[in-house]
PDB file of C-alpha atoms in Angstrom:
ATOM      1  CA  UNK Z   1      91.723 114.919  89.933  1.00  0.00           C
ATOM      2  CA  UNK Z   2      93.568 117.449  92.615  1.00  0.00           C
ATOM      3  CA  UNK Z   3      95.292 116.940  95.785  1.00  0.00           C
ATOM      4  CA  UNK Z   4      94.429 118.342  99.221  1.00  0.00           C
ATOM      5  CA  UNK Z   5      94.768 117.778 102.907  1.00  0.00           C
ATOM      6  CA  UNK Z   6      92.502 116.268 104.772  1.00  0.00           C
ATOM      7  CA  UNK Z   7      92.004 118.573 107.608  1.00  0.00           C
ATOM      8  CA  UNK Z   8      88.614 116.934 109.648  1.00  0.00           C
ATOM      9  CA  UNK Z   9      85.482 115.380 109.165  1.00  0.00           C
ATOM     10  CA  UNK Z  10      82.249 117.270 110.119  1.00  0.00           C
ATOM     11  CA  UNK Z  11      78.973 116.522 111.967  1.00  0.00           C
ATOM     12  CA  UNK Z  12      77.278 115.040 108.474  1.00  0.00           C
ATOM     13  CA  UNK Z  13      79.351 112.044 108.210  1.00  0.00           C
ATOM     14  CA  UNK Z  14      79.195 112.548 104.221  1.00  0.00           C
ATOM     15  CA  UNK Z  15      81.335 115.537 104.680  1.00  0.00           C
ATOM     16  CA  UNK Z  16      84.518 116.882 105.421  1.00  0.00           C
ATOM     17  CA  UNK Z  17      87.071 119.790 104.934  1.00  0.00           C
ATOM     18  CA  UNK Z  18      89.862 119.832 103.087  1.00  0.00           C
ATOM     19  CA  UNK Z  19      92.706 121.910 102.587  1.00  0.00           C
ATOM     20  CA  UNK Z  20      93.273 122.860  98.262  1.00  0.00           C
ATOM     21  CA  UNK Z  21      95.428 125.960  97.566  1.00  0.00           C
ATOM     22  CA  UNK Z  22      95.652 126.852 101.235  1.00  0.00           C
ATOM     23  CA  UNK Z  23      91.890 127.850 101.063  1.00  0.00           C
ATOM     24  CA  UNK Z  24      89.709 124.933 103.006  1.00  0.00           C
ATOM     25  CA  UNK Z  25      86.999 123.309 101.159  1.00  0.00           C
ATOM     26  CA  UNK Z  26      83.920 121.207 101.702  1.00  0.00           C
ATOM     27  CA  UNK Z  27      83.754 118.140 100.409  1.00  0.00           C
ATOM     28  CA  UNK Z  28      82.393 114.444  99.956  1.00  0.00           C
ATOM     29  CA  UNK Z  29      83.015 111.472 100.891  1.00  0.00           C
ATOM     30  CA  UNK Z  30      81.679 108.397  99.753  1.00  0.00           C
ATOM     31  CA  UNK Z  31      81.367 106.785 102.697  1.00  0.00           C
ATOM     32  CA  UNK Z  32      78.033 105.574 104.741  1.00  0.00           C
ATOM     33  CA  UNK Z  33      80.776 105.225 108.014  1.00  0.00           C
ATOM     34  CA  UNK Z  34      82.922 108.150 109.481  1.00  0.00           C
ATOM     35  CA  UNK Z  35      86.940 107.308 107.814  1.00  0.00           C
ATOM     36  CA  UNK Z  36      87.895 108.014 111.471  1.00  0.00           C
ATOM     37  CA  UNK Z  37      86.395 105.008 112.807  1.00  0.00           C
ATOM     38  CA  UNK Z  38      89.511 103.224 110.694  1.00  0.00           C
ATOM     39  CA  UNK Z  39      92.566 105.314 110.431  1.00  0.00           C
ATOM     40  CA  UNK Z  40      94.010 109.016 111.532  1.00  0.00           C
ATOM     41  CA  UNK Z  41      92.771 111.080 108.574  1.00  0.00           C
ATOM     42  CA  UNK Z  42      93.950 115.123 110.082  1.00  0.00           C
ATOM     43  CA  UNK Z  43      96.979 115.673 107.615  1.00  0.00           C
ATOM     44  CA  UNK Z  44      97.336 113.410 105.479  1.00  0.00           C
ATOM     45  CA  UNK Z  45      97.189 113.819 101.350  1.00  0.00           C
ATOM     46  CA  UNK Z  46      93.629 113.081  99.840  1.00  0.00           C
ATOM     47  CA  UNK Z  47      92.746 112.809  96.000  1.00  0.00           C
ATOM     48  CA  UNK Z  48      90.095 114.914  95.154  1.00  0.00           C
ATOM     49  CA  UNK Z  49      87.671 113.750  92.295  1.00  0.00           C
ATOM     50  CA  UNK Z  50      85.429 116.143  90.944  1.00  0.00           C
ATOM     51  CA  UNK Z  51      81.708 115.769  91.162  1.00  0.00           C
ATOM     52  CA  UNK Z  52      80.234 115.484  88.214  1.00  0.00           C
ATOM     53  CA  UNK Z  53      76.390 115.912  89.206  1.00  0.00           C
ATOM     54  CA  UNK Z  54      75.268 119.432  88.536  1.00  0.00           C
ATOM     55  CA  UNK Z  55      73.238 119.831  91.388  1.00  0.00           C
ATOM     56  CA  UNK Z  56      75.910 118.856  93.767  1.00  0.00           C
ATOM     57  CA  UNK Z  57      76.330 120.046  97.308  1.00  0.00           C
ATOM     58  CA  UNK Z  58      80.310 119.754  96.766  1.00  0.00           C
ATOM     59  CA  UNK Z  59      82.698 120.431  94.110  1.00  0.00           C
ATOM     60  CA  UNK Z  60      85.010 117.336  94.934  1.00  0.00           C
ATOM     61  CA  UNK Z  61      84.599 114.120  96.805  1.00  0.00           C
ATOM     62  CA  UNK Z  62      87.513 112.704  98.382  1.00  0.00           C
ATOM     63  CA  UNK Z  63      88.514 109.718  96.385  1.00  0.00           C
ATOM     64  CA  UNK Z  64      91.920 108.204  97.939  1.00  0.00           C
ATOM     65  CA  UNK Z  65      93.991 108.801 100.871  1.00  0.00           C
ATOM     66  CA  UNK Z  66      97.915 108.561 100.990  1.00  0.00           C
ATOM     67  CA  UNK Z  67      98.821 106.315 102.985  1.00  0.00           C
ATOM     68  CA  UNK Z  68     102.898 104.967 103.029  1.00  0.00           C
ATOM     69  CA  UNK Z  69     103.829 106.321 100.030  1.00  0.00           C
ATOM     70  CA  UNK Z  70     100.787 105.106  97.711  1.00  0.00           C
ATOM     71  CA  UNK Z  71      96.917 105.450  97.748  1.00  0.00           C
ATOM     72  CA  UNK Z  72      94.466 103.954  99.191  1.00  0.00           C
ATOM     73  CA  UNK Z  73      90.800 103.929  97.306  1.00  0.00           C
ATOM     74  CA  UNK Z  74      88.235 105.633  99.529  1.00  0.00           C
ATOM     75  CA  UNK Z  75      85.167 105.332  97.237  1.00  0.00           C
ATOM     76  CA  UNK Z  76      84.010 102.466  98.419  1.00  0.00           C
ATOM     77  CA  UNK Z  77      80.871 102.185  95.914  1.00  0.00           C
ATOM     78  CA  UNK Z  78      83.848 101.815  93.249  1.00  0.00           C
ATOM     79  CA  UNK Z  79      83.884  98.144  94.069  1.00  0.00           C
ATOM     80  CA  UNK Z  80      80.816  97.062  92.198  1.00  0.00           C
ATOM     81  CA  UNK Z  81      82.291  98.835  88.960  1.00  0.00           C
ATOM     82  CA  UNK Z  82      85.556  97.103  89.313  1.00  0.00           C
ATOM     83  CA  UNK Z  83      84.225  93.910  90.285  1.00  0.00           C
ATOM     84  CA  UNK Z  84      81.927  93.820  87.134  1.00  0.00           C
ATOM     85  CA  UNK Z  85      84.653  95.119  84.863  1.00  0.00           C
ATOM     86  CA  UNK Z  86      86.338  91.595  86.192  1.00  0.00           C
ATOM     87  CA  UNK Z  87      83.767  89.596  85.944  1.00  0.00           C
ATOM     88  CA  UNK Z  88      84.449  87.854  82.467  1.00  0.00           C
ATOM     89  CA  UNK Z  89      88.929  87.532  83.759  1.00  0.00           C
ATOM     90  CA  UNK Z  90      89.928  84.048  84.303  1.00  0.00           C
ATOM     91  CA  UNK Z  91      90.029  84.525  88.356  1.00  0.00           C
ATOM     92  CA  UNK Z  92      86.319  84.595  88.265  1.00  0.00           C
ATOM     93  CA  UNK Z  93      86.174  81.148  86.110  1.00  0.00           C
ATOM     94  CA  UNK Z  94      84.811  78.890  89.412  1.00  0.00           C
ATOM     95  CA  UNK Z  95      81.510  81.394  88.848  1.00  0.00           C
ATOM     96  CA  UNK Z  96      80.584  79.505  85.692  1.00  0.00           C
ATOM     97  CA  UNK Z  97      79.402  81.290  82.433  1.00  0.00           C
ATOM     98  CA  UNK Z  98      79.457  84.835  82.667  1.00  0.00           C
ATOM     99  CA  UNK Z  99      77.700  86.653  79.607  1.00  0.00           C
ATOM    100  CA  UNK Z 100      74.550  88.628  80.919  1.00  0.00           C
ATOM    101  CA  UNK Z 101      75.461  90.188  83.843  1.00  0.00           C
ATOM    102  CA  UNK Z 102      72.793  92.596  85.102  1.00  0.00           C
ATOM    103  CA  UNK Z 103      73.452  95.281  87.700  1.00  0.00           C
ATOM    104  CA  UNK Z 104      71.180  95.410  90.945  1.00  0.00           C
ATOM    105  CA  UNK Z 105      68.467  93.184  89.641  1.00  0.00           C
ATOM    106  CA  UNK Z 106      65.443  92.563  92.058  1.00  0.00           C
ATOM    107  CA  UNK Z 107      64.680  89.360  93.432  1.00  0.00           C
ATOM    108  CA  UNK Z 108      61.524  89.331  95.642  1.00  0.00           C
ATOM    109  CA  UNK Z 109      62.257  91.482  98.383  1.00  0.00           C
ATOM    110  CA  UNK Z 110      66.005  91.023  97.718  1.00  0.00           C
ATOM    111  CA  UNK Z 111      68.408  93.414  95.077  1.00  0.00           C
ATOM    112  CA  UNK Z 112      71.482  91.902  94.426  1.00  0.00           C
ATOM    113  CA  UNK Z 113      74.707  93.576  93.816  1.00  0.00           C
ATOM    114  CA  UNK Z 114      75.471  91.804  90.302  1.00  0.00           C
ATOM    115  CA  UNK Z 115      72.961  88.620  89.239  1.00  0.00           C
ATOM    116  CA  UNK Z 116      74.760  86.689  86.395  1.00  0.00           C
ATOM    117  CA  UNK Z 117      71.206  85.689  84.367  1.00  0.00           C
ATOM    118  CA  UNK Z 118      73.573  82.451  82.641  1.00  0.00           C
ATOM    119  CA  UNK Z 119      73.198  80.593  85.922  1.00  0.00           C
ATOM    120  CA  UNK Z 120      71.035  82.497  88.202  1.00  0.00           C
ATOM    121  CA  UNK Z 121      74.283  83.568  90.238  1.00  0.00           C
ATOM    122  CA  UNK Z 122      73.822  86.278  92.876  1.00  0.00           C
ATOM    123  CA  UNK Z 123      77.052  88.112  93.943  1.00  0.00           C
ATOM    124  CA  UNK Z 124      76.493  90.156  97.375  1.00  0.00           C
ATOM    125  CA  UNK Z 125      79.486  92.481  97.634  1.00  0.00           C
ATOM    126  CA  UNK Z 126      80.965  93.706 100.737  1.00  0.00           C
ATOM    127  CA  UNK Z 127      83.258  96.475 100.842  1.00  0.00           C
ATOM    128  CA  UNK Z 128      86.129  96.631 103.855  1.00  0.00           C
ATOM    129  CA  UNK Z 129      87.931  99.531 105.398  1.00  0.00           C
ATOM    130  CA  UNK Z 130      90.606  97.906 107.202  1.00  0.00           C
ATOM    131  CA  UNK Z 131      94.506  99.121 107.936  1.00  0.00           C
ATOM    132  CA  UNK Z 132      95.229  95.593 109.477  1.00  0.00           C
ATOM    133  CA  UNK Z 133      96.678  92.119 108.437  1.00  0.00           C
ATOM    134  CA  UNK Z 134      93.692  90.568 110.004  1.00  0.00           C
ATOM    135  CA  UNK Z 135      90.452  92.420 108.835  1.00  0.00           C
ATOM    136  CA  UNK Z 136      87.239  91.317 110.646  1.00  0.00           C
ATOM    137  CA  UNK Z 137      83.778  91.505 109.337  1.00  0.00           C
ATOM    138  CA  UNK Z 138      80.905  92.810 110.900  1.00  0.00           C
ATOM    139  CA  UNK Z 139      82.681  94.941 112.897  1.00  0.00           C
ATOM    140  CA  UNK Z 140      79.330  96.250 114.096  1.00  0.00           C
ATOM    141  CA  UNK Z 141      76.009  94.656 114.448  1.00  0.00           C
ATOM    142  CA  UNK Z 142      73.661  95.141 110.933  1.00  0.00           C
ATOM    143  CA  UNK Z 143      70.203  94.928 110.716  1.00  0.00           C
ATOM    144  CA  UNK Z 144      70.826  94.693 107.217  1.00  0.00           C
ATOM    145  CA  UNK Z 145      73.297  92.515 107.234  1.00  0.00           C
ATOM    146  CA  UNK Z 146      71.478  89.843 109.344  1.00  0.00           C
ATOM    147  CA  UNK Z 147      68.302  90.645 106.850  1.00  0.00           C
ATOM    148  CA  UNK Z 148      70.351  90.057 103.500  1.00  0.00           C
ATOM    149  CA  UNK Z 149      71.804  86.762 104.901  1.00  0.00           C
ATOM    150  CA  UNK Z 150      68.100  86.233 105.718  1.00  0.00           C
ATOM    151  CA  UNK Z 151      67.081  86.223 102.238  1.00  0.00           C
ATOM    152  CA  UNK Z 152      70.069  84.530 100.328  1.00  0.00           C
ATOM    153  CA  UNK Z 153      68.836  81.684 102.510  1.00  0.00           C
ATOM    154  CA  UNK Z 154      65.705  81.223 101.206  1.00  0.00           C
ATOM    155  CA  UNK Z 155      66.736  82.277  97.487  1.00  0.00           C
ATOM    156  CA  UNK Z 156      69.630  79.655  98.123  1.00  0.00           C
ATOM    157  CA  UNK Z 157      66.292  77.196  98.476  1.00  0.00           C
ATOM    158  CA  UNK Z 158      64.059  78.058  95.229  1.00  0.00           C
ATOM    159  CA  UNK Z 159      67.530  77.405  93.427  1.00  0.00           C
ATOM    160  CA  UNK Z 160      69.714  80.451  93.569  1.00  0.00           C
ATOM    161  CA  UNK Z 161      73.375  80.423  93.490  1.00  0.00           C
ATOM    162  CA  UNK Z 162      74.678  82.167  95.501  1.00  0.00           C
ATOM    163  CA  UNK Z 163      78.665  83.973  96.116  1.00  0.00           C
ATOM    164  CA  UNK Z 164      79.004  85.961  98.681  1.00  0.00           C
ATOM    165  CA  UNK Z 165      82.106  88.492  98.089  1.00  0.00           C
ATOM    166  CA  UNK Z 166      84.439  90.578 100.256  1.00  0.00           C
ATOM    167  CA  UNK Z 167      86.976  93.584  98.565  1.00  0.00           C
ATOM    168  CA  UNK Z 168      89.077  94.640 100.475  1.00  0.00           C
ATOM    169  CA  UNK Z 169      90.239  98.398  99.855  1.00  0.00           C
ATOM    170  CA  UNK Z 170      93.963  98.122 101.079  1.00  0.00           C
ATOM    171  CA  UNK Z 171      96.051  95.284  99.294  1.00  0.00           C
ATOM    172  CA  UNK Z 172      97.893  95.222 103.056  1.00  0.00           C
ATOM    173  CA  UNK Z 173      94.742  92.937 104.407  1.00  0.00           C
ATOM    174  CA  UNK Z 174      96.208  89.009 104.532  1.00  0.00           C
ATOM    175  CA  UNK Z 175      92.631  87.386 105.033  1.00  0.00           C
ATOM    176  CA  UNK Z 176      89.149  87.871 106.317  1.00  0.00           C
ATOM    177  CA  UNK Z 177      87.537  87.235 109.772  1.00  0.00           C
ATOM    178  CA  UNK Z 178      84.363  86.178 109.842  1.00  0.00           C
ATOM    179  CA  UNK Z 179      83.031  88.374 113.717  1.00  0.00           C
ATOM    180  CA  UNK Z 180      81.772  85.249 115.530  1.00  0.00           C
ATOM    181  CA  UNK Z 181      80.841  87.960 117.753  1.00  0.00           C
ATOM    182  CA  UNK Z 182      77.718  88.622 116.082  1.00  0.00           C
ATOM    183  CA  UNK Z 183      76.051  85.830 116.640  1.00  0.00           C
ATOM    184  CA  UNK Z 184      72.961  86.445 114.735  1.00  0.00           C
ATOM    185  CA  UNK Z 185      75.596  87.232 111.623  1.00  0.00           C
ATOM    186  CA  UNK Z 186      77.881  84.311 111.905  1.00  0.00           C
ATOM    187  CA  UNK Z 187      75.241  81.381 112.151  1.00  0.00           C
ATOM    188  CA  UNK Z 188      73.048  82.601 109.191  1.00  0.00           C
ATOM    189  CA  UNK Z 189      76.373  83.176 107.398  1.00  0.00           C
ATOM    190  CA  UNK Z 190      76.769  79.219 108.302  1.00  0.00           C
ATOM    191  CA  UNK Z 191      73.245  78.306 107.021  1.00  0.00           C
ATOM    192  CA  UNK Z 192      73.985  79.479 104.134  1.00  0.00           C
ATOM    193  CA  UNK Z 193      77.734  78.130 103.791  1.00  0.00           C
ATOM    194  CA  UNK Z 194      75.719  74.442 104.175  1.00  0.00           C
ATOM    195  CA  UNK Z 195      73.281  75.327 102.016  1.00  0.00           C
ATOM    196  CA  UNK Z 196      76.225  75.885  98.954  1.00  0.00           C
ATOM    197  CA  UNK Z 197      76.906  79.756  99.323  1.00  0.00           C
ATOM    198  CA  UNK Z 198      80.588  80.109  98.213  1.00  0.00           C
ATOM    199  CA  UNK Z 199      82.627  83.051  99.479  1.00  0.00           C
ATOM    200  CA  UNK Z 200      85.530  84.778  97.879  1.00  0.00           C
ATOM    201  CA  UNK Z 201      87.865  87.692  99.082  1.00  0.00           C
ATOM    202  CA  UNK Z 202      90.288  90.160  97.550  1.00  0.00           C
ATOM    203  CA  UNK Z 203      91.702  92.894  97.884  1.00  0.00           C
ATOM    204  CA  UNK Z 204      92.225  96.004  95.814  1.00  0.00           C
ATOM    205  CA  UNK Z 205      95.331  98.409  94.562  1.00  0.00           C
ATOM    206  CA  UNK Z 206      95.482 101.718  93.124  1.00  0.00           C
ATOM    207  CA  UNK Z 207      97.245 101.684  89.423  1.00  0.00           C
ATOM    208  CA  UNK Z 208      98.302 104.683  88.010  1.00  0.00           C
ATOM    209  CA  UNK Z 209      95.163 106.169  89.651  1.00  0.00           C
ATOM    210  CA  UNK Z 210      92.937 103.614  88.986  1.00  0.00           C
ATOM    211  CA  UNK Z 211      91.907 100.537  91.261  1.00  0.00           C
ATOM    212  CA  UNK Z 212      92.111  97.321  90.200  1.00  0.00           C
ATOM    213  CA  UNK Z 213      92.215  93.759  91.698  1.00  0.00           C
ATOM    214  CA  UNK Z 214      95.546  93.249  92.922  1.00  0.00           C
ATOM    215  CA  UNK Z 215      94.679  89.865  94.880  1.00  0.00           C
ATOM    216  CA  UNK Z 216      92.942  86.743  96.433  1.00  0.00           C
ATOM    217  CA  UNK Z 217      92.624  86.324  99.969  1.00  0.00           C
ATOM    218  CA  UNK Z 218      91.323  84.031 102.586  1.00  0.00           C
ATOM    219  CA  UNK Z 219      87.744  83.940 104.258  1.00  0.00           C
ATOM    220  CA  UNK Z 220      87.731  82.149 107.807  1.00  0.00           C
ATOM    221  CA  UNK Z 221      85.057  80.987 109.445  1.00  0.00           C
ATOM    222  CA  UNK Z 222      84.608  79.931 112.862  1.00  0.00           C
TER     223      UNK Z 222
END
């Protein structure tokens, strides 16, 4: 990994420029929503990660952002990886048995993020971007969102288990907002609640350049 500075991002919202060696560089970012929807990027120190794919558009994709003296994780696909990696830790216990864990398995029309195959356990993970105290989820209205809630529903009535879990990417975050504001969102959210969904939230930390569960939070409702 290198450093850079972030100098803006461009019209493809998976790209940006930064600044390396006082030369400026394209590169990726990780991200399916522009970084300036959330915080001030222009000037501020970036880790650089370098893509490994041989065909790659890019040479590096931004990985962190410095923000107060430490880093912020950018990557926000990472949280699958780290989640599974903690899958088997002790904070995880209230899941149940936790041997075959299979990545993205297909159920129906649904894929889940991790299924655990001992109990028929589907974790949905949602990654948030969020700089305050109070982080609120949607923050825009999802098709997809709305669809996936959809479908736990129904999976929650053949028999499916079902946990339904937020990571926070900045340890700062305090709890979890559910956006009543999205109506369609927050009552199938509800359906499922009363139908035995269980919700967790944490948030992560950056570790001698690695992210790792730093903590649990709170998921409000209503």
């Amino acid at each position: 990994m290198i450093y850079g500075t972030f100098k803006e991002e461009t019209r493809n919202r998976f790209l940006c420029q930064v600044t390396i060696d006082s030369k400026d560089v394209e590169c990726y970012i990780p991200s399916s929503c522009r970084l300036g929807n959330f915080i001030d990027m222009k000037g501020r120190i970036v880790l650089l990660k370098r893509n490994q794919a041989k065909d790659a558009r890019t040479k590096y994709a931004v990985y962190a952002v410095k923000i107060k003296n430490e880093f912020i994780l950018l990557n926000l696909s990472q949280a699958n990886r780290i989640i599974e990696e903690a899958l088997s830790k002790r904070r995880f216990s209230f899941l149940g048995l936790r041997r075959q864990i299979v990545r993205e398995k297909k159920i129906g029309g649904y894929k889940s993020d991790l299924y655990i195959e001992d109990t028929k356990t589907i974790i949905e993970i949602k990654s948030i971007l969020s700089f305050q105290k109070a982080a609120l989820f949607p923050t825009v209205y999802s098709e997809r969102g709305i669809k996936q809630l959809a479908q736990l529903s129904s999976l929650l009535d053949e028999g499916f288990k079902v946990c339904y879990l937020f990571a926070s990417f900045s340890h700062h975050v305090r709890k979890i907002q559910i956006n009543n504001g999205i109506e369609e969102y927050a009552r199938l959210f509800n359906v499922c609640l009363e139908k035995g969904m269980t919700v967790y939230g944490i948030t992560l930390k950056m570790k001698n350049g690695c992210p790792l569960i730093h903590s649990t939070i709170p998921v409000l409702v209503g």
